[in-house]
PDB file of C-alpha atoms in Angstrom:
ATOM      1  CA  UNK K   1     -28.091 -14.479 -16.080  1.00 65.00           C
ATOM      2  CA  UNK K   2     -29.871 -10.828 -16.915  1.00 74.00           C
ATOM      3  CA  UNK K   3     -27.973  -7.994 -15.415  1.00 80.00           C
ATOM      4  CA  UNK K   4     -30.536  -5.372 -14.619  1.00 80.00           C
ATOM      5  CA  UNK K   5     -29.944  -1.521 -15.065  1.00 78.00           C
ATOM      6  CA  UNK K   6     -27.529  -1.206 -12.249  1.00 81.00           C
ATOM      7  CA  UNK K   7     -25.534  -3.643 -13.425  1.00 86.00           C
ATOM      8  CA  UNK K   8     -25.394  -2.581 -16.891  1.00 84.00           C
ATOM      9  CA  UNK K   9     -24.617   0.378 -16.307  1.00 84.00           C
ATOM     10  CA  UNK K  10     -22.033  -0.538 -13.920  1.00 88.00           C
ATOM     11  CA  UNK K  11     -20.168  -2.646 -16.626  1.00 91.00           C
ATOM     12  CA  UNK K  12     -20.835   0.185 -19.526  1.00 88.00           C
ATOM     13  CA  UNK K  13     -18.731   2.512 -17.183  1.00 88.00           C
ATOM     14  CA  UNK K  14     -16.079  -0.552 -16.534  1.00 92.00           C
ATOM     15  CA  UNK K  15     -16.225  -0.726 -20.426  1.00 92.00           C
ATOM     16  CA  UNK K  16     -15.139   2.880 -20.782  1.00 89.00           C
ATOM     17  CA  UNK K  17     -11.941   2.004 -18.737  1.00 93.00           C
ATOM     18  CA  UNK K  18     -11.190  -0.882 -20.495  1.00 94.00           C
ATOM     19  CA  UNK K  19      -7.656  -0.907 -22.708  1.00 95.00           C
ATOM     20  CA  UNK K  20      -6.505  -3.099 -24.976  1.00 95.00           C
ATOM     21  CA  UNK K  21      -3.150  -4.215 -22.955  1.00 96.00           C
ATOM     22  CA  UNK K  22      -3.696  -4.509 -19.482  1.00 97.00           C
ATOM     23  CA  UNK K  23      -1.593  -5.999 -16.173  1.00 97.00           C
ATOM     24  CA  UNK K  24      -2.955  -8.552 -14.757  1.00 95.00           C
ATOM     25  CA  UNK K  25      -3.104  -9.165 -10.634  1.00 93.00           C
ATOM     26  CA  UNK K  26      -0.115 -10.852 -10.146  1.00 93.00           C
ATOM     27  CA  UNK K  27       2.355  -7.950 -11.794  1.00 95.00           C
ATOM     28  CA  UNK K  28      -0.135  -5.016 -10.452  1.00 96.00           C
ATOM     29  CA  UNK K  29       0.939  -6.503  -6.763  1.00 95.00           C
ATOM     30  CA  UNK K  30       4.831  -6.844  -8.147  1.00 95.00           C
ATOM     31  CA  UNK K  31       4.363  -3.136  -8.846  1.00 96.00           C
ATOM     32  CA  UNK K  32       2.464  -1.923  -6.137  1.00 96.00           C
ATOM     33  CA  UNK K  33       5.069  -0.916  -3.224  1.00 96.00           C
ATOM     34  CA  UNK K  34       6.282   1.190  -5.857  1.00 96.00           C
ATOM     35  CA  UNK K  35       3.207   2.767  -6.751  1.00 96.00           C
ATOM     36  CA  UNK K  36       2.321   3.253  -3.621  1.00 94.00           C
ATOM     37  CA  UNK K  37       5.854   4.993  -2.552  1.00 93.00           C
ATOM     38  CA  UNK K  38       5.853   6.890  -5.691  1.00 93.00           C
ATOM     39  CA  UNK K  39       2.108   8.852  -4.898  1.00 91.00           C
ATOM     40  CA  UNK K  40       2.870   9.313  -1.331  1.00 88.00           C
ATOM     41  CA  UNK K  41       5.789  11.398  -2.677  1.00 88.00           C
ATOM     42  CA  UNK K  42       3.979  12.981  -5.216  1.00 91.00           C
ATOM     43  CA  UNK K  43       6.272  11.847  -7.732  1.00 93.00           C
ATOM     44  CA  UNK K  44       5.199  11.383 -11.906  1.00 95.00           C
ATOM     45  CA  UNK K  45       3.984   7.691 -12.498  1.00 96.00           C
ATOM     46  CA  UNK K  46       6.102   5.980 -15.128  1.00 97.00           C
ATOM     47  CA  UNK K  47       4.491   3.879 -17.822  1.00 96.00           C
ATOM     48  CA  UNK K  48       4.383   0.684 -15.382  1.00 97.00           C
ATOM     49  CA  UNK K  49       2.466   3.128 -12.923  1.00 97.00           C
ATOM     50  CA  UNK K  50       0.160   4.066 -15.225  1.00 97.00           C
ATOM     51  CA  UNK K  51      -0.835   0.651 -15.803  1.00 97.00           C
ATOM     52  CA  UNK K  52      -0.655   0.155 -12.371  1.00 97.00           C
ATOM     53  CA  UNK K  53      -3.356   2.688 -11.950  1.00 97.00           C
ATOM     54  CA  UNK K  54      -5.648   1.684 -15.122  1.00 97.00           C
ATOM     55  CA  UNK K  55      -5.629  -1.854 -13.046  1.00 97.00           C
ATOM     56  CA  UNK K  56      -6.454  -0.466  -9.942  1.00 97.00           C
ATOM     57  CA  UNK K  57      -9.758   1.498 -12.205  1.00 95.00           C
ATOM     58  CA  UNK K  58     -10.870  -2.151 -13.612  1.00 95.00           C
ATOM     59  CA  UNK K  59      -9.887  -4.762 -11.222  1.00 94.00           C
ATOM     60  CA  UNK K  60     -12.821  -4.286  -7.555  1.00 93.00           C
ATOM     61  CA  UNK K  61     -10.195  -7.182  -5.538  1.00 94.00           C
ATOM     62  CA  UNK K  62      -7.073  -4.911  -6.349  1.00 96.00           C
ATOM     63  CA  UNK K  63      -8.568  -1.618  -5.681  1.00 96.00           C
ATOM     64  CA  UNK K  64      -9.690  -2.811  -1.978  1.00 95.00           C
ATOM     65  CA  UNK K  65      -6.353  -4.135  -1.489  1.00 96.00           C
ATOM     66  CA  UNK K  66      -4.387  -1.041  -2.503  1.00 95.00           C
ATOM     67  CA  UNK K  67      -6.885   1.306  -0.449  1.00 94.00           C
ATOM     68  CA  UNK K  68      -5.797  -1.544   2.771  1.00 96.00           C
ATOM     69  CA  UNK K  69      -2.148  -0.886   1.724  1.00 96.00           C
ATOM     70  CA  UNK K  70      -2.427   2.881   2.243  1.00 94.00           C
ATOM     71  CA  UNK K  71      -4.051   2.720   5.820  1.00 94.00           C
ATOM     72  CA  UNK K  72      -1.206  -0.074   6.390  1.00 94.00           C
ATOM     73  CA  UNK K  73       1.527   1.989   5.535  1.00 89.00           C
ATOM     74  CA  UNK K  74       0.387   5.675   5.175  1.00 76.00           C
ATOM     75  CA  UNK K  75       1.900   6.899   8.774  1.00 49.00           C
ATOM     76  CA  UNK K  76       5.318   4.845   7.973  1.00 46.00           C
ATOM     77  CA  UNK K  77       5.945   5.573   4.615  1.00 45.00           C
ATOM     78  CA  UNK K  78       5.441   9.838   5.176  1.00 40.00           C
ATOM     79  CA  UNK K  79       7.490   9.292   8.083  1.00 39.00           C
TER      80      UNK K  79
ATOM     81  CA  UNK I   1      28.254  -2.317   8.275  1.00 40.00           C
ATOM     82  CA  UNK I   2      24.239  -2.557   7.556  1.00 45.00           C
ATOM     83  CA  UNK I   3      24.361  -6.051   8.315  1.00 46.00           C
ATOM     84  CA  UNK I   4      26.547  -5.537  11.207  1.00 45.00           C
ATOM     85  CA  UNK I   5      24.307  -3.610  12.740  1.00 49.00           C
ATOM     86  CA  UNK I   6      21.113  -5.461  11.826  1.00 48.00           C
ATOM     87  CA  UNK I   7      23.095  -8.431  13.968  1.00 47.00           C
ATOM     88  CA  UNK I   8      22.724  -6.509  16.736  1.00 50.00           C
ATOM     89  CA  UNK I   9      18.794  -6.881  16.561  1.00 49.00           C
ATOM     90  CA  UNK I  10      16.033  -4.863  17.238  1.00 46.00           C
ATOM     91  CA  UNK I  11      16.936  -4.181  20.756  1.00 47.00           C
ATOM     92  CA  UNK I  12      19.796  -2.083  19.565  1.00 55.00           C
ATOM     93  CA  UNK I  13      18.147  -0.329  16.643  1.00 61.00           C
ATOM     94  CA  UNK I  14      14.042  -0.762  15.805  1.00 70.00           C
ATOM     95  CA  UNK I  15      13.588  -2.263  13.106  1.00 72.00           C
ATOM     96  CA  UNK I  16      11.083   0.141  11.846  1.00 71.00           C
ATOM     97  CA  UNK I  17      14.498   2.230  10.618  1.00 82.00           C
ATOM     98  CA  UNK I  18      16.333  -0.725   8.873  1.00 92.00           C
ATOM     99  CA  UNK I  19      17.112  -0.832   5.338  1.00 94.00           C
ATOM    100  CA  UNK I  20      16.285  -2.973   3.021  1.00 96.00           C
ATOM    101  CA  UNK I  21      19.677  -4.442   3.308  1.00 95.00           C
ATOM    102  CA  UNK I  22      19.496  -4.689   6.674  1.00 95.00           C
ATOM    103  CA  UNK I  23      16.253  -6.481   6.508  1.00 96.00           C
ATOM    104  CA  UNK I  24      17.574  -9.054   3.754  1.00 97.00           C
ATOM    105  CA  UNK I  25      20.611  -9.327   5.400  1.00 96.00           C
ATOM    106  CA  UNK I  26      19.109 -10.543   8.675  1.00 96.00           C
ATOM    107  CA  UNK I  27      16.420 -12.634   7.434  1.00 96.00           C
ATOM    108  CA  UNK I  28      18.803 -14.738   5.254  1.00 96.00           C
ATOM    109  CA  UNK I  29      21.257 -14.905   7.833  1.00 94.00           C
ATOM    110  CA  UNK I  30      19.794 -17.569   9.784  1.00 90.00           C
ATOM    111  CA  UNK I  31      20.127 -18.667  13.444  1.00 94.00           C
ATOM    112  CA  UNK I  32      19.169 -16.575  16.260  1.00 95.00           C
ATOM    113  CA  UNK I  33      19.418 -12.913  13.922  1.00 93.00           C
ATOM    114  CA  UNK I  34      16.545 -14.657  11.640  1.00 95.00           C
ATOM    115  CA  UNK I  35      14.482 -15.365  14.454  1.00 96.00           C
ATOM    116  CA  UNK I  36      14.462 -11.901  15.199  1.00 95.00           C
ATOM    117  CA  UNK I  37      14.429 -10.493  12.227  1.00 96.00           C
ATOM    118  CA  UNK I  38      10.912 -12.662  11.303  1.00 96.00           C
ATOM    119  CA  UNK I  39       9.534 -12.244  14.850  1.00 97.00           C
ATOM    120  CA  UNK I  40       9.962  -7.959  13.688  1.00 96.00           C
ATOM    121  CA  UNK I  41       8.764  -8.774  10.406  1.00 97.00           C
ATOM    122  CA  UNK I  42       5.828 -10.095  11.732  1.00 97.00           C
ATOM    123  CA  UNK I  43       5.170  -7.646  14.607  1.00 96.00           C
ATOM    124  CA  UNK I  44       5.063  -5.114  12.021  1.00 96.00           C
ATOM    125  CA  UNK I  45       2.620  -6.637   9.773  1.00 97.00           C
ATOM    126  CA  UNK I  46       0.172  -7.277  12.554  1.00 97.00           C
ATOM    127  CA  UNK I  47       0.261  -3.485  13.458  1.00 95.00           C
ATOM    128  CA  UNK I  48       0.158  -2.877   9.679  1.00 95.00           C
ATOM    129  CA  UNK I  49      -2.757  -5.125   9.523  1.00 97.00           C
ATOM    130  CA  UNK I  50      -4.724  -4.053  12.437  1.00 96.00           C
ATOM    131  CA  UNK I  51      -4.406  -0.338  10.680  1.00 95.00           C
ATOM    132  CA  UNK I  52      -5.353  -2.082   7.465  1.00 95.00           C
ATOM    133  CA  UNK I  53      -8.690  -4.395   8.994  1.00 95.00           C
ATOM    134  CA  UNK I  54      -9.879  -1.344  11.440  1.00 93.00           C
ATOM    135  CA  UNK I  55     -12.877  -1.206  10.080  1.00 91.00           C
ATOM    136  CA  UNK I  56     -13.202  -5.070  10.074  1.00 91.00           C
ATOM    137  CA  UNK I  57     -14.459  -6.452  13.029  1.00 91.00           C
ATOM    138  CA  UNK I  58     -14.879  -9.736  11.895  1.00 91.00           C
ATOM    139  CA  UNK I  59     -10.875  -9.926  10.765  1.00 92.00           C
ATOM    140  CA  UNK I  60      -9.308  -9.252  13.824  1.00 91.00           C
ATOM    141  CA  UNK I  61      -9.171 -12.341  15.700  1.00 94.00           C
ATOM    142  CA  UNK I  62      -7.397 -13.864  12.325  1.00 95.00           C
ATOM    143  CA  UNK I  63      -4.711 -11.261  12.584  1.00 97.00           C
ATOM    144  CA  UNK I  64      -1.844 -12.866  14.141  1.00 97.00           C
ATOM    145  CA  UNK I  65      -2.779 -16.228  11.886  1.00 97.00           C
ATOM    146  CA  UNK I  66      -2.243 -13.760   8.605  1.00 98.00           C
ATOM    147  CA  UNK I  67       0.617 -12.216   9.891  1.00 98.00           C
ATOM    148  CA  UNK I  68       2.218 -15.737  10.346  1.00 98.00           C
ATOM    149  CA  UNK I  69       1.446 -16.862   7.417  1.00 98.00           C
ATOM    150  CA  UNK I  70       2.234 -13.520   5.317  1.00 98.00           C
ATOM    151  CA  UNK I  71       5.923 -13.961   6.996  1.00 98.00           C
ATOM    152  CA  UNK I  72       6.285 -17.373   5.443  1.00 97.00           C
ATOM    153  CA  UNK I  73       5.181 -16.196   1.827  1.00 97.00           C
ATOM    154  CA  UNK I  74       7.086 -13.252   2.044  1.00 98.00           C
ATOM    155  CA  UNK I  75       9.911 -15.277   3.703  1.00 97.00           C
ATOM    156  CA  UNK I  76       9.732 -17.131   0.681  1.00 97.00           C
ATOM    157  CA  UNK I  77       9.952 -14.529  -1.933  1.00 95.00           C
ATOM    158  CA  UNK I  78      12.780 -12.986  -0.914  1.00 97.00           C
ATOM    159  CA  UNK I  79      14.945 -13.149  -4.613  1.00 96.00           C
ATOM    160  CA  UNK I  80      11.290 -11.438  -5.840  1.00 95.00           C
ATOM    161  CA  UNK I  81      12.154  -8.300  -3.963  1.00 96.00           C
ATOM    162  CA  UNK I  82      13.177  -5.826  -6.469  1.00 94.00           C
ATOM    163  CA  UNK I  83      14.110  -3.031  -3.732  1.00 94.00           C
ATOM    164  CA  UNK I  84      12.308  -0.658  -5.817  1.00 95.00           C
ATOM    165  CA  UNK I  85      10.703   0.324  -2.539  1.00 96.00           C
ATOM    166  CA  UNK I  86      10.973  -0.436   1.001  1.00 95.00           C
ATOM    167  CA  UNK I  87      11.036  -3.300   1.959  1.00 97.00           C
ATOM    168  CA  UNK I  88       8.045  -2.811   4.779  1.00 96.00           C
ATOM    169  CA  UNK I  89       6.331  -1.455   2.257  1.00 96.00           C
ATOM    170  CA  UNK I  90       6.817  -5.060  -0.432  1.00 97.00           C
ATOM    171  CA  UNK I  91       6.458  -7.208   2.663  1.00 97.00           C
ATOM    172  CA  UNK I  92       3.020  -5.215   3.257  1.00 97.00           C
ATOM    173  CA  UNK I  93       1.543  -5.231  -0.207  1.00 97.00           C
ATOM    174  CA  UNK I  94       1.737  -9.248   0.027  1.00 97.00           C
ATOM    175  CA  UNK I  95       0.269  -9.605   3.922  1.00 98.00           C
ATOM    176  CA  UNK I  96      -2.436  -7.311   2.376  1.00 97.00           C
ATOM    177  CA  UNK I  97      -3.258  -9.921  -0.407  1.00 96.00           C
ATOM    178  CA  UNK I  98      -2.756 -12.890   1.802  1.00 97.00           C
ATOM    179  CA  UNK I  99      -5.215 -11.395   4.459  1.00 97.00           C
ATOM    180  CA  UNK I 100      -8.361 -10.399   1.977  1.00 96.00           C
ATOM    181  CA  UNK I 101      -7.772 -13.392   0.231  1.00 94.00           C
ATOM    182  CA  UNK I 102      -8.394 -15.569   3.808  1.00 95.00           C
ATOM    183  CA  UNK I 103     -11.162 -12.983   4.488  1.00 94.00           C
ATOM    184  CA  UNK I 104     -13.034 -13.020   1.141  1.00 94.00           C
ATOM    185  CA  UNK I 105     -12.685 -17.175   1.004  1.00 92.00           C
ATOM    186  CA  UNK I 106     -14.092 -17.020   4.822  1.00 91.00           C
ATOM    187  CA  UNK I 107     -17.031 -14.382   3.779  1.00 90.00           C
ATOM    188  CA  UNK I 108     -17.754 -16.573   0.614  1.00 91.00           C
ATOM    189  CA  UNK I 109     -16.973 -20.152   1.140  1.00 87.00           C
ATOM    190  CA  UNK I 110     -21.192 -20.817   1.589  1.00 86.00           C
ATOM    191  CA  UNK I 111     -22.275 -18.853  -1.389  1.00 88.00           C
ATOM    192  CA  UNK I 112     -22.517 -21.001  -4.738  1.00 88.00           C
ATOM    193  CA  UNK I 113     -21.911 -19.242  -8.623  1.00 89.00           C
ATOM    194  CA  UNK I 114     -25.083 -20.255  -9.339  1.00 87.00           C
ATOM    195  CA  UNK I 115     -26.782 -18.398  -6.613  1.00 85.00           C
ATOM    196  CA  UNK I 116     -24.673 -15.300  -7.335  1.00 86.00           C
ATOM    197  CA  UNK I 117     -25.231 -15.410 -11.572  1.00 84.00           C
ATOM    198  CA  UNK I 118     -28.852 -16.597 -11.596  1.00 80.00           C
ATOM    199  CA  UNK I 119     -30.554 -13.849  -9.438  1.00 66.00           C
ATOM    200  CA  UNK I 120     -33.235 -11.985 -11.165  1.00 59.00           C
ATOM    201  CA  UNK I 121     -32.480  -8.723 -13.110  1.00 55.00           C
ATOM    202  CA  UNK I 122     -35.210  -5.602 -12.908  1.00 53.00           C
ATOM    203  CA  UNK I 123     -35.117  -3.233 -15.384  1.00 56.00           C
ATOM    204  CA  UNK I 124     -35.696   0.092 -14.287  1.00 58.00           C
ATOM    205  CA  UNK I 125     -36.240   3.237 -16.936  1.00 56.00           C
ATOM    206  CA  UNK I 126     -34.002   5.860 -17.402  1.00 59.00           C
ATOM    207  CA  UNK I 127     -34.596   9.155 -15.674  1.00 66.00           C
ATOM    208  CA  UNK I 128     -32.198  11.585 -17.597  1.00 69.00           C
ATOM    209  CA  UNK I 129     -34.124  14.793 -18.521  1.00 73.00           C
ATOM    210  CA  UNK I 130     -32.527  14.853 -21.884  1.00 79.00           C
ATOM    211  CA  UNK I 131     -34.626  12.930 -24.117  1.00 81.00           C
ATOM    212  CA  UNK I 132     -31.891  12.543 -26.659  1.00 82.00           C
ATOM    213  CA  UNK I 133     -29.789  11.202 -24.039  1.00 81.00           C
ATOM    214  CA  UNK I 134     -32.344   9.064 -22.208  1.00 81.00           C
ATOM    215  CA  UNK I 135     -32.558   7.323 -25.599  1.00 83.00           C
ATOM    216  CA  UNK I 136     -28.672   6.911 -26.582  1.00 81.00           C
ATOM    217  CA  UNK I 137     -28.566   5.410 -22.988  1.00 80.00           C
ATOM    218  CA  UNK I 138     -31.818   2.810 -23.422  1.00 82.00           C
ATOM    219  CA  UNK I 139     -29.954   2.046 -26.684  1.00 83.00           C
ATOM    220  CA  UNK I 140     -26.581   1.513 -25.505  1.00 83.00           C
ATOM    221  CA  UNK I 141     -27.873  -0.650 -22.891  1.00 83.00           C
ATOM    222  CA  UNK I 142     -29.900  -3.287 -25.335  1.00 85.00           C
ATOM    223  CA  UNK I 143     -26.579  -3.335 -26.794  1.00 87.00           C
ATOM    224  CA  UNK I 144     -24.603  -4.111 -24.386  1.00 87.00           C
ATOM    225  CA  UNK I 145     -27.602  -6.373 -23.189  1.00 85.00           C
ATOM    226  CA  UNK I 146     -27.523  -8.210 -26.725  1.00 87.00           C
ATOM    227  CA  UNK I 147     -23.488  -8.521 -26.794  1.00 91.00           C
ATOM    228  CA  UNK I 148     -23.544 -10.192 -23.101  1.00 91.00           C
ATOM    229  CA  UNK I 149     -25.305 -13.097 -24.861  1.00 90.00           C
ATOM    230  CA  UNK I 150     -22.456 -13.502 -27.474  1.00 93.00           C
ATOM    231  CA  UNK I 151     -19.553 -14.004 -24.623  1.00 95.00           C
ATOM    232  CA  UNK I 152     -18.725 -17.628 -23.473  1.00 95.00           C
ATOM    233  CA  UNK I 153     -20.859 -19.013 -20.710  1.00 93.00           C
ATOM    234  CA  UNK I 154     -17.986 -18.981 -18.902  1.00 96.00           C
ATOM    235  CA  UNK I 155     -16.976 -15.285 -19.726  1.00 96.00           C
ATOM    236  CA  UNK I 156     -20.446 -14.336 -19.496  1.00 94.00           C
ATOM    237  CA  UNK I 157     -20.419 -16.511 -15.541  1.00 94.00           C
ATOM    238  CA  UNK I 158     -17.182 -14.594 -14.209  1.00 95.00           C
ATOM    239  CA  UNK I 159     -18.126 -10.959 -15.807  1.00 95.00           C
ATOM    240  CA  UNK I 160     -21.277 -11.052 -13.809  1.00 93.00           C
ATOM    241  CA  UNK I 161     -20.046 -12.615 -10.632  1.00 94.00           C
ATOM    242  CA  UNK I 162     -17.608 -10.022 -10.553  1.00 93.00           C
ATOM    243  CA  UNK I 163     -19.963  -7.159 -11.212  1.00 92.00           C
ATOM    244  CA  UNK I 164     -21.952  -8.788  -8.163  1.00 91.00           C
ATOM    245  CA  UNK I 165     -18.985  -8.800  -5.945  1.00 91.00           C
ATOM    246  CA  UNK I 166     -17.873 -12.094  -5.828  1.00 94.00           C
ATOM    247  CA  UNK I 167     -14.253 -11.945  -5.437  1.00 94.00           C
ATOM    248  CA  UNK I 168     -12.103 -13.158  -7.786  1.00 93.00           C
ATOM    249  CA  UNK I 169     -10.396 -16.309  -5.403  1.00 91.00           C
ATOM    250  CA  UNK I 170     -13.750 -17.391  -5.224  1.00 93.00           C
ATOM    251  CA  UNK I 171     -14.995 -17.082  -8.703  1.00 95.00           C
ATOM    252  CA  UNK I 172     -11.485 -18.797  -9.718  1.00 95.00           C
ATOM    253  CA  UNK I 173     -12.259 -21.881  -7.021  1.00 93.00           C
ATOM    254  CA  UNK I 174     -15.451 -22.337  -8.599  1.00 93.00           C
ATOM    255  CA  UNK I 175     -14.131 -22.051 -11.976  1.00 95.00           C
ATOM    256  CA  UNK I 176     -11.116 -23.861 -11.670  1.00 95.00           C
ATOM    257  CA  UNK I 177      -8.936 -21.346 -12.354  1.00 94.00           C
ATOM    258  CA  UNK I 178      -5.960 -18.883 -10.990  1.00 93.00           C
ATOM    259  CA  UNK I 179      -6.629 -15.215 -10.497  1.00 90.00           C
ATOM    260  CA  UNK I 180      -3.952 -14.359 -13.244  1.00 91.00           C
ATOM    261  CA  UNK I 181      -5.893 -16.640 -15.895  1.00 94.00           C
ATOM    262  CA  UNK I 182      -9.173 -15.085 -14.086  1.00 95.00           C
ATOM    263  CA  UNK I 183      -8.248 -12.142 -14.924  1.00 94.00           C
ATOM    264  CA  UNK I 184      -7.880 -13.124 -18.805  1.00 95.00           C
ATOM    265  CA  UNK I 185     -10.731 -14.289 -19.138  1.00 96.00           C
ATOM    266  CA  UNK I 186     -12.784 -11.589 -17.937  1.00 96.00           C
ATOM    267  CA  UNK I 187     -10.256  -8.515 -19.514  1.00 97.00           C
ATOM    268  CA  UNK I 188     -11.105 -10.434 -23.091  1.00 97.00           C
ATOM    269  CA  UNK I 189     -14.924 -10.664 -22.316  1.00 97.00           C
ATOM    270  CA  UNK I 190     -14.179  -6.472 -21.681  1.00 96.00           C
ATOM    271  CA  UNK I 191     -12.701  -6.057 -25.029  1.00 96.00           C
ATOM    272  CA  UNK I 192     -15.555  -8.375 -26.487  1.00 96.00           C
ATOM    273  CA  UNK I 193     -17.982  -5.974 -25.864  1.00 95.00           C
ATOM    274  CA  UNK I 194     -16.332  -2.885 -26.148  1.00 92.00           C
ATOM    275  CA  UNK I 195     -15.586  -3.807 -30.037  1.00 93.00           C
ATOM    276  CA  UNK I 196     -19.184  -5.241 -30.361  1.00 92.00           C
ATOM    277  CA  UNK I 197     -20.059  -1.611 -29.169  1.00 90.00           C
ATOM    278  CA  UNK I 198     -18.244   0.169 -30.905  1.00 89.00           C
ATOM    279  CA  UNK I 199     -19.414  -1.935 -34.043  1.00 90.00           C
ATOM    280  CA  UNK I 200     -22.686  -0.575 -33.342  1.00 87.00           C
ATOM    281  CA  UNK I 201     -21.704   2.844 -33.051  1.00 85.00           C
ATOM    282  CA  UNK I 202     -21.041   3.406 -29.564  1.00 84.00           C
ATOM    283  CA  UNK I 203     -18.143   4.760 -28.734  1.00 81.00           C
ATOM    284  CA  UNK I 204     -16.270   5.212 -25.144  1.00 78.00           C
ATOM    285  CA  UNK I 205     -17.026   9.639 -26.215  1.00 81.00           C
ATOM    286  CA  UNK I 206     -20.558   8.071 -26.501  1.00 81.00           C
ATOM    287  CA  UNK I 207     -20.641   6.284 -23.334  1.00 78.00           C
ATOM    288  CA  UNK I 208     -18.562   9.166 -21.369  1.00 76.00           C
ATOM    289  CA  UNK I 209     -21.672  11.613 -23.232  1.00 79.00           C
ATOM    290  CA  UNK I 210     -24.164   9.326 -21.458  1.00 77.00           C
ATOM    291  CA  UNK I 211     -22.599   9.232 -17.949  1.00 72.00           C
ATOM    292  CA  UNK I 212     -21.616  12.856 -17.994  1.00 71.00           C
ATOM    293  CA  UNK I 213     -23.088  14.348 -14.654  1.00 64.00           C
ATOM    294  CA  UNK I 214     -25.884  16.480 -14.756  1.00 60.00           C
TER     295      UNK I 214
END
């Protein structure tokens, strides 16, 4: 189960974003609308947002879903 | 009043411009106003959806079946909306999940762990001009190389699945597992080698030295 250079490096870089407390899946999509809301206004993310956002920087499944949220509701929400 | 005027259904006002009492009002309110109020629900998520999939062929004859089945979850979860947002916007965020989670089980249901964790690794050498660097990197990789082996075979399995794309519903069918307990698992394998890193001297200014563009 060797990871070759790639890969390493890959996981060195996911290392680097790594904190000690972290949300998990379930309460990054609780929080997400909100997230989502709050940077299409430009407003400041709250501590809940900022873990929001350190989840979205570890967790691959997550990120794709969040980018999909934005093309879902991008032309509604800035209406 | 907002529920008053939800009863009078999307004909009179669309329901694109409801609040988010409106929309809880009708969809609890059952009888012919419910009906409505899920048949808008789920005419907006399939237009959400279909802006969401664009650029995945493959997902959109399965639209209509997520949006369906994104109305019941969400229909269920009602008390879990916070209204800390719109409404459209909650109901969304959980269509989204439902839909990549049907997609990534469909993509994946044929591919085993094994066949995803046991492919073969090639090592390829640095190329970084800066000799110093080209050797903190080599280093910090037979590190992290030598602290993979300490994790859990199970740790070790998900880690690497993950870093080779295998979704996470699929790595936690195979595993046994939920996503949340997934997650866990793979977060403490994280800190594992981060502190068996950093025990070796490596530290995340290290690591951000390394990666720093050129």
């Amino acid at each position: 189960m060797a990871l070759d250079t790639k890969e390493l490096n890959q996981l060195l870089e996911l290392l680097a974003r790594t904190h000690e407390q972290e949300i998990d899946c379930e309460a990054c999509l609780e929080q997400i609308s909100r997230f989502a809301e709050t940077r299409i206004r430009g407003d400041q993310f709250d501590e809940m947002l900022k873990n929001v956002l350190q989840h979205l920087s570890v967790c691959a499944d997550c990120h794709e879903e969040w980018q999909a949220l934005v093309r879902a509701i991008g032309p509604e929400a800035s209406s | 009043m907002e529920a008053a005027s939800a009863a009078e259904g999307p004909e009179h006002k669309s329901s694109e411009h409801w609040s988010n009492e409106q929309w809880l009002d009708a969809l609890r309110a059952g009888g012919v106003l419910a009906a409505l109020a899920e048949a808008a629900l789920i005419r907006l998520l399939r237009a959400g959806l279909q802006r969401a999939l664009a650029a995945k062929p493959e997902a959109l004859p399965w639209i209509d079946d997520f949006a369906q089945e994104s109305a019941m979850r969400i229909l269920s979860q009602l008390d879990r909306f916070r209204a800390d947002s719109r409404f459209t916007t909650w109901a969304m965020a959980i269509a989204i999940r439902v839909a990549f989670d049907e997609m990534r089980r469909k993509r994946w249901r044929d591919v085993s762990l094994d066949a995803v964790t046991e492919s073969g690794a090639t090592q390829t050498p640095s190329t970084d001009p800066d000799p110093e660097r080209q050797l903190a990197k080599a280093q910090m990789l037979a590190s992290l190389d030598s602290a993979l082996n300490d994790l859990t075979t199970r740790q070790r399995t998900a880690l690497v699945a993950e870093l080779r794309g295998m979704p996470q519903t699929e790595i936690t069918r195979h595993l046994g597992t939920n996503r949340n307990a997934l997650y866990k698992l793979t977060h403490d394998a994280r800190k594992q080698l981060k502190g068996a890193l950093q025990q070796r001297g490596i530290t995340l200014e290290t690591i951000d030295w390394v990666f720093e563009p050129q």
